[in-house]
Coordinates of C-alpha atoms and ligand atoms in Angstrom, one line a residue:
M230 CA 192.1 79.9 128.0
L231 CA 189.1 82.1 126.8
G232 CA 188.7 82.4 123.0
M233 CA 188.3 86.0 121.6
N234 CA 184.6 85.8 121.6
S235 CA 184.3 84.5 125.1
A236 CA 186.5 87.2 126.3
L237 CA 184.4 89.9 124.5
V238 CA 181.4 88.3 125.8
K239 CA 182.5 88.3 129.2
K240 CA 183.7 92.0 129.0
Y241 CA 180.5 93.4 127.4
N242 CA 177.7 91.3 129.0
V243 CA 176.3 93.7 131.3
A244 CA 172.8 95.1 132.2
G245 CA 171.7 97.6 129.4
P246 CA 168.9 99.0 127.8
R247 CA 167.3 97.8 124.6
Y248 CA 166.8 101.4 123.3
T249 CA 163.4 101.3 121.9
S250 CA 163.5 105.1 123.2
Y251 CA 166.1 107.5 124.4
P252 CA 166.0 108.5 127.2
T253 CA 165.1 104.9 128.2
V254 CA 162.1 104.7 130.5
P255 CA 163.8 104.5 133.9
Y256 CA 165.6 107.7 133.1
W257 CA 162.5 109.8 132.2
D258 CA 162.3 113.1 134.2
N259 CA 158.8 113.0 135.8
N260 CA 159.6 116.1 137.8
T261 CA 159.7 118.3 134.7
F262 CA 156.7 116.4 133.0
S263 CA 153.1 117.4 132.9
L264 CA 150.0 116.2 131.0
Q265 CA 149.7 119.9 129.7
Q266 CA 153.3 119.7 128.2
W267 CA 152.7 116.3 126.7
K268 CA 149.5 117.5 125.0
R269 CA 151.3 120.7 123.7
S270 CA 154.2 118.6 122.4
L271 CA 151.9 116.2 120.6
I272 CA 149.7 118.9 119.1
K273 CA 152.9 120.5 117.8
S274 CA 154.3 117.1 116.4
F275 CA 151.0 116.6 114.8
K276 CA 150.9 119.9 113.1
E277 CA 154.1 119.4 111.6
S278 CA 153.8 115.8 110.5
N279 CA 150.2 114.6 110.1
E280 CA 149.7 115.8 106.6
I281 CA 153.1 114.9 105.3
E282 CA 153.4 111.3 106.8
G283 CA 150.7 110.7 109.1
I284 CA 150.8 109.2 112.6
S285 CA 151.2 105.6 114.0
L286 CA 148.9 104.0 116.4
Y287 CA 149.8 101.3 118.9
I288 CA 146.9 99.6 120.8
H289 CA 147.7 97.5 123.7
L290 CA 145.3 94.5 124.3
P291 CA 146.3 93.0 127.5
F292 CA 144.4 89.7 128.1
C293 CA 145.8 86.2 127.7
E294 CA 144.2 83.1 128.7
S295 CA 147.2 81.4 130.2
L296 CA 150.5 82.6 131.5
C297 CA 153.7 81.9 129.8
T298 CA 156.4 82.1 132.4
F299 CA 159.0 83.7 130.4
C300 CA 156.9 86.5 129.4
G301 CA 158.0 90.1 130.1
C302 CA 154.9 91.8 128.5
N303 CA 152.1 93.8 130.5
K304 CA 149.3 91.3 130.6
R305 CA 146.2 90.1 132.6
I306 CA 145.4 86.3 132.7
T307 CA 141.7 85.6 132.4
K308 CA 139.4 83.2 130.9
R309 CA 136.5 85.6 131.2
H310 CA 135.6 87.0 127.8
E311 CA 133.2 89.3 129.1
V312 CA 136.2 91.7 129.7
E313 CA 136.4 92.3 126.0
S314 CA 133.7 94.8 125.4
P315 CA 134.3 97.3 128.1
Y316 CA 138.0 97.3 127.2
I317 CA 137.2 98.1 123.5
N318 CA 134.8 100.8 124.5
A319 CA 137.5 102.4 126.8
V320 CA 140.2 102.3 124.2
L321 CA 137.7 104.1 121.8
K322 CA 136.9 106.8 124.3
E323 CA 140.7 107.2 124.8
W324 CA 141.2 107.7 121.0
Q325 CA 138.3 110.3 120.9
L326 CA 140.0 112.2 123.7
Y327 CA 143.1 112.4 121.4
C328 CA 141.0 113.2 118.4
N329 CA 139.5 116.1 120.4
L330 CA 143.0 117.5 120.8
M331 CA 143.7 117.8 117.1
E332 CA 142.3 120.4 114.8
T333 CA 142.2 118.0 111.7
K334 CA 141.5 114.3 111.6
P335 CA 144.6 112.2 112.2
K336 CA 145.8 110.2 109.1
I337 CA 146.9 106.7 110.0
K338 CA 150.1 105.5 108.4
E339 CA 150.7 102.6 110.8
L340 CA 148.4 100.6 113.3
H341 CA 149.6 97.7 115.4
L342 CA 147.7 95.6 117.8
G343 CA 150.0 94.3 120.4
G344 CA 149.4 92.6 123.8
G345 CA 148.9 90.6 125.6
T346 CA 147.1 88.6 123.2
P347 CA 145.0 90.5 120.6
T348 CA 143.5 87.3 119.4
F349 CA 142.0 86.8 122.9
F350 CA 139.3 89.2 121.6
S351 CA 136.6 87.8 119.2
P352 CA 136.9 88.7 115.4
Q353 CA 133.5 90.8 115.9
N354 CA 135.1 93.0 118.9
L355 CA 138.4 93.3 116.8
T356 CA 136.4 94.6 113.9
E357 CA 134.3 97.0 116.3
L358 CA 137.5 98.3 117.4
I359 CA 139.1 99.0 114.0
N360 CA 136.1 100.4 112.6
G361 CA 135.7 102.8 115.6
I362 CA 139.4 104.0 115.3
V363 CA 139.0 104.4 111.6
S364 CA 135.8 106.5 111.7
N365 CA 137.7 109.4 113.4
A366 CA 140.5 109.4 111.1
T367 CA 141.8 109.2 107.4
L368 CA 144.1 106.5 106.2
A369 CA 147.4 107.2 104.6
K370 CA 147.6 105.8 101.0
D371 CA 150.1 103.1 101.8
Y372 CA 148.8 102.4 105.4
E373 CA 150.0 99.3 107.2
F374 CA 148.1 97.5 109.8
S375 CA 149.5 94.6 111.7
F376 CA 148.8 92.5 114.9
E377 CA 150.3 89.9 117.1
G378 CA 148.6 86.5 116.9
H379 CA 149.0 83.7 119.3
P380 CA 149.3 80.5 117.2
N381 CA 147.1 78.4 119.6
N382 CA 144.1 80.8 119.3
T383 CA 144.3 82.5 115.9
T384 CA 141.4 81.4 113.9
R385 CA 140.4 81.7 110.4
E386 CA 137.6 83.9 111.4
H387 CA 140.3 86.3 113.2
L388 CA 142.4 86.3 110.1
Q389 CA 139.5 87.0 107.6
A390 CA 137.9 89.8 109.9
L391 CA 141.3 91.6 110.2
Y392 CA 142.1 91.3 106.7
D393 CA 138.8 92.8 105.7
V394 CA 139.6 95.9 107.9
G395 CA 142.9 96.3 106.1
F396 CA 145.4 94.2 108.0
R397 CA 148.1 92.7 105.7
R398 CA 150.7 91.8 108.4
V399 CA 150.8 89.4 111.4
S400 CA 153.3 88.2 113.7
Y401 CA 153.1 85.0 115.6
G402 CA 154.7 84.1 118.7
V403 CA 156.7 80.9 118.4
Q404 CA 159.4 81.0 120.9
D405 CA 160.9 77.4 120.7
Y406 CA 159.5 74.2 119.0
N407 CA 161.1 71.8 121.8
E408 CA 158.9 70.1 124.3
N409 CA 161.4 70.5 127.1
V410 CA 161.5 74.3 126.6
Q411 CA 157.8 74.6 126.1
K412 CA 157.2 72.8 129.2
A413 CA 159.6 75.1 131.2
I414 CA 157.9 78.2 130.0
H415 CA 154.4 76.9 130.4
R416 CA 153.6 77.1 126.6
I417 CA 152.7 74.1 124.8
Q418 CA 152.3 75.0 121.2
P419 CA 152.9 72.0 118.6
F420 CA 154.4 72.9 115.3
E421 CA 151.1 72.1 113.5
N422 CA 149.4 75.0 115.3
V423 CA 152.0 77.5 114.1
K424 CA 151.9 75.9 110.5
R425 CA 148.1 76.1 110.5
A426 CA 148.1 79.9 111.6
T427 CA 150.8 80.7 109.0
D428 CA 149.0 78.8 106.1
L429 CA 145.8 80.3 106.7
A430 CA 147.3 83.9 106.8
R431 CA 148.8 83.2 103.4
E432 CA 145.7 81.6 102.1
I433 CA 143.7 84.6 103.0
G434 CA 146.2 87.1 101.4
Y435 CA 148.5 88.3 104.2
T436 CA 151.7 89.6 102.6
S437 CA 154.1 89.7 105.6
I438 CA 154.3 86.9 108.0
S439 CA 156.7 87.1 111.0
H440 CA 157.6 84.7 113.6
D441 CA 159.0 85.5 117.2
I442 CA 161.7 83.2 118.3
I443 CA 163.7 83.2 121.3
F444 CA 167.3 82.1 122.4
G445 CA 168.4 81.8 126.1
L446 CA 165.2 80.4 127.3
P447 CA 165.4 78.1 130.5
F448 CA 166.7 74.6 129.6
Q449 CA 167.1 75.5 126.0
T450 CA 170.2 74.0 124.5
L451 CA 172.0 74.8 121.3
E452 CA 170.5 71.8 119.5
N453 CA 167.0 73.1 120.7
V454 CA 167.8 76.5 118.8
K455 CA 168.9 74.4 115.7
Y456 CA 165.7 72.5 115.6
T457 CA 163.6 75.5 116.1
I458 CA 165.3 77.3 113.1
L459 CA 165.0 74.0 111.0
K460 CA 161.3 74.0 111.5
T461 CA 160.9 77.6 110.9
K462 CA 162.7 77.0 107.4
E463 CA 159.8 74.8 106.6
L464 CA 157.4 77.6 106.9
L465 CA 159.6 80.5 105.8
P466 CA 157.9 83.4 107.4
D467 CA 158.9 86.8 105.7
R468 CA 160.3 88.2 108.7
L469 CA 161.9 86.8 112.0
A470 CA 162.4 88.2 115.4
F471 CA 165.2 86.4 117.0
Y472 CA 165.0 87.6 120.5
S473 CA 167.4 87.3 123.3
Y474 CA 165.4 86.1 126.3
A475 CA 165.2 89.1 128.7
H476 CA 165.4 87.9 132.3
V477 CA 163.6 90.8 134.3
P478 CA 162.0 88.8 137.2
W479 CA 162.1 91.9 139.4
I480 CA 159.4 93.7 137.3
K481 CA 156.3 93.5 139.2
G482 CA 153.6 91.0 138.1
N483 CA 155.5 89.8 135.0
G484 CA 155.3 86.2 136.3
Q485 CA 158.8 84.9 135.3
R486 CA 158.9 82.1 137.6
G487 CA 158.9 78.3 137.7
F488 CA 162.5 78.1 136.7
E489 CA 165.9 79.1 138.6
D490 CA 168.3 81.5 137.4
S491 CA 170.6 78.5 137.1
D492 CA 168.3 76.9 134.6
L493 CA 169.1 79.6 132.1
P494 CA 172.0 78.9 129.5
S495 CA 175.2 80.7 130.5
P496 CA 176.2 83.9 128.6
A497 CA 178.8 82.0 126.5
L498 CA 176.3 79.4 125.5
K499 CA 173.6 82.1 124.9
R500 CA 176.1 84.0 122.5
Q501 CA 176.7 80.6 120.8
Q502 CA 172.9 80.1 120.4
Y503 CA 172.8 83.5 118.6
E504 CA 175.8 83.1 116.5
T505 CA 174.6 79.6 115.4
G506 CA 171.1 80.8 114.8
K507 CA 172.2 83.9 112.7
H508 CA 174.5 81.5 110.6
L509 CA 171.6 79.1 109.9
L510 CA 169.1 81.9 109.2
S511 CA 171.6 83.4 106.8
E512 CA 172.0 80.0 104.9
V513 CA 168.2 80.0 104.5
G514 CA 168.5 83.4 102.8
Y515 CA 167.4 85.8 105.8
H516 CA 169.3 89.1 106.3
E517 CA 170.1 90.7 109.7
I518 CA 168.0 93.9 110.2
G519 CA 169.3 96.1 113.1
M520 CA 169.3 94.1 116.4
D521 CA 167.2 91.1 116.8
H522 CA 165.4 91.0 113.5
F523 CA 165.9 89.0 110.2
A524 CA 164.0 89.5 106.9
L525 CA 163.8 87.8 103.5
P526 CA 165.1 90.2 100.6
T527 CA 161.5 90.4 99.5
D528 CA 160.2 91.8 102.8
S529 CA 159.8 95.7 103.0
L530 CA 161.8 95.7 106.3
Y531 CA 164.9 94.5 104.3
Q532 CA 164.1 97.0 101.5
S533 CA 164.1 99.9 104.0
M534 CA 167.3 99.0 105.5
A535 CA 168.9 98.8 102.0
Q536 CA 167.4 102.2 101.3
H537 CA 168.5 103.6 104.7
T538 CA 165.0 104.5 105.9
L539 CA 164.7 101.8 108.6
H540 CA 163.1 103.4 111.9
R541 CA 162.7 102.1 115.4
N542 CA 160.2 102.9 118.0
F543 CA 158.4 101.2 120.8
M544 CA 156.9 98.5 118.5
G545 CA 160.5 97.5 117.4
Y546 CA 161.8 98.2 113.9
T547 CA 159.5 99.6 111.2
A548 CA 159.7 100.1 107.6
S549 CA 158.1 103.7 107.7
K550 CA 158.9 106.5 110.0
T551 CA 156.3 108.8 111.5
Q552 CA 157.2 111.5 113.8
A553 CA 154.2 110.9 116.1
M554 CA 152.9 107.6 117.7
V555 CA 149.8 107.4 119.8
G556 CA 149.7 104.5 122.3
L557 CA 146.3 103.6 123.6
G558 CA 145.3 101.0 126.2
V559 CA 147.0 100.1 129.5
S560 CA 150.7 100.7 129.7
A561 CA 150.9 101.9 126.2
I562 CA 153.6 104.5 125.5
S563 CA 153.1 107.5 123.2
D564 CA 156.0 109.3 121.4
S565 CA 155.6 112.8 119.9
W566 CA 159.5 113.0 119.1
Y567 CA 159.7 115.8 121.6
G568 CA 158.2 113.8 124.5
F569 CA 156.9 110.4 125.7
A570 CA 154.1 109.4 127.8
Q571 CA 153.0 106.1 129.2
N572 CA 149.6 105.0 130.4
V573 CA 148.8 103.4 133.7
K574 CA 149.4 99.8 133.7
N575 CA 146.3 98.6 135.9
I576 CA 143.1 98.2 134.2
E577 CA 140.8 99.4 136.7
E578 CA 142.8 102.7 137.2
Y579 CA 142.6 103.2 133.4
Y580 CA 138.8 102.6 133.4
N581 CA 138.7 105.2 136.1
L582 CA 140.5 107.8 134.3
I583 CA 138.8 107.3 131.0
N584 CA 135.5 107.6 132.7
E585 CA 136.4 110.8 134.1
N586 CA 137.6 112.0 130.4
L587 CA 141.3 112.2 131.3
L588 CA 144.0 110.9 129.3
P589 CA 145.3 107.8 131.3
V590 CA 149.0 109.0 131.4
Y591 CA 150.9 108.4 134.5
R592 CA 154.5 109.3 133.7
G593 CA 156.5 110.7 130.8
H594 CA 159.6 112.8 129.6
I595 CA 159.9 115.9 127.7
L596 CA 163.2 116.0 125.8
N597 CA 165.7 118.6 125.9
D598 CA 168.4 119.6 123.3
E599 CA 170.8 117.2 124.3
D600 CA 168.3 114.5 124.6
L601 CA 167.2 115.2 121.1
V602 CA 170.9 114.9 119.7
I603 CA 171.6 111.6 121.5
R604 CA 168.3 110.1 120.5
R605 CA 169.3 110.6 116.8
H606 CA 172.7 109.0 117.4
I607 CA 171.1 106.0 119.0
L608 CA 168.4 105.6 116.4
N609 CA 171.2 105.8 113.7
L610 CA 173.2 103.2 115.3
M611 CA 170.2 100.9 116.0
C612 CA 168.9 101.2 112.4
Q613 CA 172.0 101.7 110.4
F614 CA 174.9 100.6 112.5
K615 CA 176.5 104.0 112.0
T616 CA 176.3 107.6 113.1
S617 CA 178.0 110.8 112.5
W618 CA 178.3 114.1 114.4
A619 CA 178.7 116.3 111.2
D620 CA 175.5 118.2 110.3
G621 CA 174.5 119.4 113.6
L622 CA 174.6 116.3 115.7
Y623 CA 177.7 117.4 118.0
F624 CA 177.1 117.4 121.7
N625 CA 179.4 118.9 124.5
E626 CA 180.4 115.6 126.0
L627 CA 181.4 113.8 122.8
P628 CA 185.0 114.0 123.6
E629 CA 184.4 111.7 126.6
V630 CA 182.0 109.4 124.6
L631 CA 185.0 109.1 122.1
I632 CA 187.3 107.8 124.7
K633 CA 184.8 105.0 125.3
L634 CA 184.3 104.4 121.7
T635 CA 188.2 104.1 121.0
E636 CA 188.2 101.1 123.5
M637 CA 185.4 99.5 121.6
E638 CA 187.5 100.2 118.2
N639 CA 190.5 98.5 119.7
D640 CA 188.2 95.4 120.4
G641 CA 187.1 95.5 116.7
L642 CA 183.5 96.5 117.3
L643 CA 183.5 99.6 115.2
I644 CA 185.6 101.9 113.2
I645 CA 186.1 105.7 114.0
D646 CA 186.5 107.6 110.9
S647 CA 187.0 111.5 111.3
N648 CA 183.3 112.3 112.5
T649 CA 181.7 109.1 111.9
I650 CA 181.4 105.7 113.6
K651 CA 180.5 102.5 111.7
V652 CA 179.8 99.1 113.7
T653 CA 181.6 96.3 112.1
E654 CA 180.1 92.9 111.5
K655 CA 181.7 91.7 114.7
G656 CA 180.1 94.6 116.6
Y657 CA 176.5 94.0 115.7
P658 CA 175.7 91.9 118.8
Y659 CA 177.3 94.7 120.9
V660 CA 175.1 97.5 119.4
R661 CA 173.4 98.0 122.7
N662 CA 176.8 98.4 124.4
I663 CA 177.8 100.9 121.7
C664 CA 174.6 102.8 122.4
M665 CA 175.5 102.8 126.0
A666 CA 178.7 104.9 125.4
F667 CA 176.4 107.7 124.0
D668 CA 173.8 107.5 126.9
L669 CA 174.9 110.3 128.9
L670 CA 172.0 110.0 131.4
L671 CA 172.9 106.3 132.2
Q672 CA 176.6 107.4 132.9
R673 CA 175.7 110.4 135.1
K674 CA 173.7 108.1 137.3
Q675 CA 174.3 104.5 137.5
P676 CA 171.1 102.5 138.6
E677 CA 171.1 101.4 142.2
T678 CA 169.6 98.1 141.4
Q679 CA 169.3 96.1 138.2
L680 CA 166.9 97.8 135.9
F681 CA 167.8 96.2 132.5
S682 CA 168.2 92.8 131.2
M683 CA 171.7 91.7 130.2
T684 CA 173.1 92.8 126.7
I685 CA 174.2 89.4 125.5
Ligands
SAM116 C1 153.1 90.1 123.2 S1 153.9 88.7 122.9 C2 153.1 88.0 121.5 C3 151.8 87.8 121.2 C4 151.0 86.6 121.9 N1 150.6 86.9 123.1 C5 152.0 85.5 121.9 O1 152.2 85.0 122.8 O2 152.0 84.7 120.8 C6 155.2 89.4 121.9 C7 156.5 88.7 121.8 O3 157.4 89.3 122.9 C8 158.3 88.3 123.0 N2 158.7 88.3 124.5 C9 157.9 88.4 125.6 N3 158.7 88.2 126.6 C10 160.0 88.1 126.4 C11 161.1 88.1 127.2 N4 161.1 88.1 128.4 N5 162.4 88.0 126.5 C12 162.3 88.1 125.1 N6 161.3 88.2 124.4 C13 160.0 88.3 124.9 C14 157.9 86.9 122.6 O4 158.6 86.7 121.5 C15 156.6 87.3 122.2 O5 156.2 86.5 121.0
SF4_117 S1 153.7 85.4 125.6 FE1 151.9 86.2 124.8 S2 150.4 84.8 125.6 FE2 152.1 84.4 126.8 S3 151.7 85.5 128.6 FE3 152.9 86.7 127.2 S4 151.6 88.0 126.0 FE4 150.4 86.4 127.0

């Protein structure tokens, strides 16, 4: 007989979004989207929020020297470092196009370098990029700069150069410390490399170090997850992303190959890996922050969760909220709160558009009133594990949504109390499913092919 947890896993393990945005990207309405509307929505958002809270910047740096076969990110594999300068110049030009739209200088509150592998670029080129960005902007008093570093190629020079231009946060991709898994995902990365990169960052003065680890990888056993957490304990990063492996081999060019679906842990084992991992992390002193994330109580992510100010955007969870986020570089997504826009994914196409002084946007969505209300509910659930339809967050189809939520209440995943729902601790791993109950666009039109990874 199935135990309670296995029965729940079976019931709720369906394909579902990770809700870094609402509407989710496949549901954007490109027919009602235009570049003109996108610019207008960003200018409006900028006027409303730049002075008060500043904006966030995400910069996508797509190059990697070698392909990890689990990776779902937008990347270009090359060993030719001549690609660095043209790319930096194009990003700076794109930033200039955005700055030309604004009447005053943007005030940067948050800046994140993601990829791909930002540390593919030389320290000199990264410095040139940041200096170019900042020369067109002002910095918020408590600005936060962060980057993703590959432990195998992050050098002291990278860390020092980025520290010198204001970076205090770094996240390292660890994934798993076991050789069998590392071989399967084509990413050989000894513990010593992660230790060296982590120690160096601390020595130089970085105040928040994060590690990404993943469960549900090909050939990964429960013992492998336990070992990875045991080694993580030795380095005690301030934050941890404990991701569920997203298996999305149908996404063009993502390179998830070299293993079969049958090499992946079963849903029940995957859930056990998560539960065991969570338990071990809590023994070390980590607290679960929203979905996938853990932090020590000394880290600002924990503090913002405790103060109910946690926010989530395309970069994941952040301690500070800004209404406007500009994404630069191939495939980057921008968010004006009233609209989303995504850049073209192909590097040559990106260069062509930038050379013609055009914003390299190829798709997007302008949110209507219903989208804005549902977006709020989903953010509340993702960041605070609760939401309420008092205070103007009512929408017409709420009664139908409540029928779905009542079933989840019967399964012990949440508690409905007059006009509020609160996710129970048992319901935390199912928060994506709970958000799906609110996702009217998904319910009105079920995808014809699988678009999303499984929720468990
Ligand atoms: C852009 S990568 C990290 C930076 C750097 N390229 C590296 O590999 O160290 C960002 C993170 O996304 C996560 N990631 C990538 N593909 C994933 C997938 N299919 N499922 C879950 N997490 C994934 C990994 O944990 C990875 O460290
Ligand atoms: S995990 Fe990092 S290094 Fe590996 S392919 Fe993805 S982005 Fe590149």
